[in-house]
XYZ file of C-alpha atoms in Angstrom:
246
model
C -22.393 21.579 -56.745
C -19.112 20.406 -58.231
C -17.778 19.070 -54.940
C -20.182 16.111 -54.915
C -18.283 12.847 -55.029
C -19.345 9.979 -57.328
C -20.000 7.773 -54.299
C -22.436 10.359 -52.933
C -24.420 10.294 -56.192
C -24.657 6.502 -55.943
C -25.628 6.641 -52.272
C -28.384 9.151 -52.982
C -29.671 7.176 -55.977
C -29.810 3.880 -54.107
C -31.534 5.520 -51.141
C -34.263 6.719 -53.513
C -34.808 3.070 -54.553
C -35.468 2.148 -50.913
C -38.143 4.734 -50.142
C -41.262 3.319 -48.489
C -39.785 -0.068 -47.571
C -39.923 -1.711 -44.130
C -36.646 -3.632 -43.816
C -33.453 -3.437 -45.876
C -30.548 -5.812 -45.329
C -26.991 -5.210 -46.515
C -24.427 -7.984 -46.916
C -20.642 -8.003 -46.723
C -18.275 -5.766 -48.706
C -21.028 -3.238 -49.471
C -20.067 0.224 -48.189
C -22.022 2.192 -50.804
C -25.261 0.173 -50.420
C -24.773 0.243 -46.644
C -24.481 4.022 -46.623
C -27.503 4.285 -48.911
C -29.601 2.122 -46.594
C -28.603 4.263 -43.620
C -29.513 7.395 -45.587
C -32.909 5.922 -46.455
C -33.455 5.140 -42.782
C -32.571 8.702 -41.789
C -35.103 10.009 -44.303
C -37.818 7.611 -43.171
C -38.260 9.115 -39.727
C -37.877 5.734 -38.097
C -40.082 3.836 -40.540
C -37.269 1.806 -42.110
C -35.330 -0.932 -40.368
C -31.776 -1.467 -41.627
C -29.571 -4.494 -40.952
C -25.929 -4.117 -41.995
C -23.976 -7.348 -41.623
C -20.769 -6.781 -39.716
C -22.193 -3.901 -37.685
C -22.813 -3.991 -33.941
C -24.817 -0.795 -33.934
C -26.928 -1.265 -37.070
C -27.728 -4.959 -37.267
C -30.781 -6.767 -35.907
C -29.362 -10.209 -36.681
C -27.715 -12.158 -33.870
C -26.801 -15.230 -35.922
C -25.269 -13.709 -39.052
C -26.277 -15.119 -42.409
C -28.504 -17.844 -40.960
C -30.935 -15.337 -39.518
C -30.756 -13.219 -42.654
C -31.848 -16.216 -44.740
C -34.637 -17.092 -42.301
C -36.010 -13.542 -42.355
C -35.809 -13.397 -46.149
C -37.661 -16.676 -46.521
C -40.392 -15.413 -44.210
C -40.889 -12.315 -46.364
C -39.462 -9.982 -43.716
C -36.776 -8.376 -45.900
C -37.894 -6.010 -48.646
C -34.573 -5.235 -50.316
C -31.083 -6.671 -50.572
C -27.997 -6.006 -52.698
C -26.058 -8.385 -54.931
C -23.039 -8.043 -57.175
C -20.902 -10.396 -59.237
C -17.646 -10.844 -61.061
C -19.874 -10.936 -64.144
C -23.463 -9.754 -64.681
C -25.188 -10.316 -68.006
C -28.124 -8.807 -69.877
C -30.607 -11.197 -68.275
C -29.391 -10.168 -64.795
C -27.655 -13.508 -64.263
C -24.817 -13.256 -61.729
C -21.487 -15.096 -61.736
C -19.702 -15.389 -58.405
C -17.896 -18.671 -59.103
C -15.376 -18.684 -61.962
C -14.293 -17.392 -65.357
C -13.789 -19.758 -68.262
C -14.401 -23.509 -68.304
C -15.669 -24.424 -64.787
C -13.502 -27.567 -64.870
C -10.377 -25.579 -65.772
C -11.195 -21.987 -64.791
C -9.023 -18.987 -65.596
C -10.071 -17.421 -62.299
C -12.021 -18.463 -59.219
C -14.072 -16.298 -56.858
C -15.312 -16.784 -53.270
C -18.551 -18.446 -54.365
C -22.274 -17.840 -54.299
C -22.961 -18.107 -50.554
C -26.725 -17.410 -50.340
C -27.054 -15.225 -53.439
C -29.272 -17.606 -55.438
C -31.631 -18.121 -52.500
C -31.907 -14.412 -51.702
C -32.367 -13.608 -55.410
C -35.498 -15.773 -55.362
C -37.131 -14.590 -52.146
C -36.261 -10.882 -51.631
C -38.748 -8.752 -53.616
C -36.375 -5.914 -54.482
C -32.818 -7.001 -55.253
C -30.599 -4.126 -56.340
C -27.533 -5.115 -58.340
C -24.429 -2.986 -58.023
C -21.104 -3.080 -59.845
C -18.464 -0.441 -59.353
C -16.498 -1.513 -62.439
C -18.710 -0.895 -65.464
C -16.742 -2.487 -68.315
C -17.293 -5.116 -70.996
C -15.268 -7.444 -68.785
C -17.827 -7.290 -65.972
C -21.116 -6.534 -67.777
C -21.144 -9.320 -70.326
C -23.531 -10.750 -72.889
C -23.599 -14.148 -71.152
C -21.998 -15.046 -67.837
C -19.532 -17.950 -67.791
C -21.302 -19.505 -64.800
C -24.779 -18.767 -63.437
C -24.493 -18.441 -59.677
C -27.918 -16.829 -59.418
C -30.382 -16.514 -62.329
C -32.009 -13.164 -62.993
C -35.237 -14.618 -64.427
C -37.234 -17.821 -64.042
C -39.808 -19.729 -66.069
C -43.448 -18.667 -65.544
C -44.263 -21.874 -63.641
C -41.567 -21.174 -61.012
C -42.728 -19.543 -57.793
C -40.422 -16.596 -57.342
C -41.496 -13.588 -55.274
C -38.008 -12.063 -55.500
C -35.653 -10.894 -58.185
C -33.721 -8.021 -59.752
C -35.165 -4.531 -59.549
C -32.437 -2.206 -60.788
C -28.700 -2.180 -61.351
C -26.449 0.739 -60.495
C -22.858 1.088 -61.658
C -20.221 3.778 -61.539
C -21.593 5.076 -64.861
C -25.387 4.719 -64.827
C -28.621 3.181 -63.546
C -30.460 0.365 -65.337
C -34.031 -0.739 -64.598
C -34.872 -4.423 -65.077
C -38.074 -5.772 -66.605
C -38.573 -9.263 -65.163
C -41.293 -10.169 -67.672
C -38.892 -9.544 -70.568
C -35.635 -10.365 -68.738
C -34.066 -7.216 -70.123
C -32.467 -4.013 -68.852
C -33.411 -0.462 -69.805
C -30.996 2.412 -69.352
C -32.756 4.661 -66.838
C -30.202 7.426 -66.214
C -26.559 8.312 -66.750
C -24.446 9.758 -63.961
C -23.046 13.292 -64.282
C -19.758 13.299 -66.179
C -20.707 10.251 -68.246
C -22.581 9.788 -71.536
C -24.918 7.297 -73.173
C -22.224 6.586 -75.747
C -19.747 5.760 -73.007
C -22.264 3.431 -71.371
C -22.877 1.626 -74.674
C -19.155 1.285 -75.356
C -18.524 -0.266 -71.947
C -21.553 -2.588 -71.748
C -21.268 -6.099 -73.171
C -25.008 -6.823 -73.370
C -27.879 -5.316 -75.348
C -30.368 -3.108 -73.499
C -33.180 -0.685 -74.229
C -32.835 3.100 -74.056
C -34.943 6.108 -74.949
C -33.775 8.835 -77.302
C -33.187 11.169 -74.356
C -31.840 9.373 -71.300
C -31.920 11.696 -68.264
C -29.015 12.460 -65.984
C -28.945 10.766 -62.604
C -30.053 13.356 -60.021
C -27.400 14.649 -57.657
C -28.134 14.854 -53.926
C -29.564 18.149 -52.744
C -28.063 20.127 -49.860
C -30.211 18.455 -47.191
C -29.311 14.985 -48.474
C -25.620 15.830 -48.621
C -25.790 17.026 -45.027
C -27.188 13.657 -43.983
C -24.662 11.709 -46.052
C -21.650 13.653 -44.804
C -22.903 13.850 -41.229
C -24.709 10.964 -39.494
C -24.460 8.509 -42.399
C -20.685 8.952 -42.718
C -20.288 8.471 -38.982
C -22.482 5.366 -38.941
C -20.924 3.615 -41.942
C -17.445 4.253 -40.513
C -18.176 1.687 -37.823
C -18.195 -1.097 -40.439
C -16.110 0.444 -43.229
C -13.595 2.840 -41.651
C -11.286 2.942 -44.686
C -14.203 3.781 -47.009
C -15.477 6.517 -44.697
C -11.996 7.998 -44.353
C -11.429 8.003 -48.101
C -14.832 9.374 -49.172
C -15.899 11.545 -46.262
C -12.637 12.274 -44.457
C -13.944 10.500 -41.349
C -11.195 9.662 -38.873
C -10.135 6.076 -39.437
C -10.456 3.813 -36.435
C -7.180 2.636 -34.911
């Protein structure tokens, strides 16, 4: 099945991480996680609720981020997605700046509610579409949201896995450490090691990330592509050939 696009492998992999959940929320600038959540909903037979911020058709929130935070604090969101300009080996996220915070080399939009959601959502999936030593670093320059907390800190939420354009990592919260779980087709463990700035665990034989089967591809390229085009028309047009909205 050589015609499978890299984005479709990521969408299928993330959807697998959402199986059996009740409510998945997707924030801004997240077309791949959004498509994955919609795929997981299609597979669930109506058992999964999906809220995609920015969507009119697939969003249960009427007050944007405020309602998202309220629902998360009440334990009514099972999974959310976070990214960062930098992510380190302890799953700390940097969404603020690079370099000295007082004289930064670069500034980013800021943390918004990432630290709060990182603490209260049980299954936070990290995603980074640029897997390089520049983005996956040993230690972030600024901790916008910490990946782990001291044992005496009440924290029902936290990192579950991280998916990149090269591989999937699982995160062990008790050890605050990643393990290489699978490598995407067309990539190698050596390539992952060369492009990762932090230490992680790996077995002697890391499996390949599964590719979507025919039934999954039909869902991704059919209803999921149509649904995600409402929020991300350029993404849908580029990946699936969906007609871009005027």
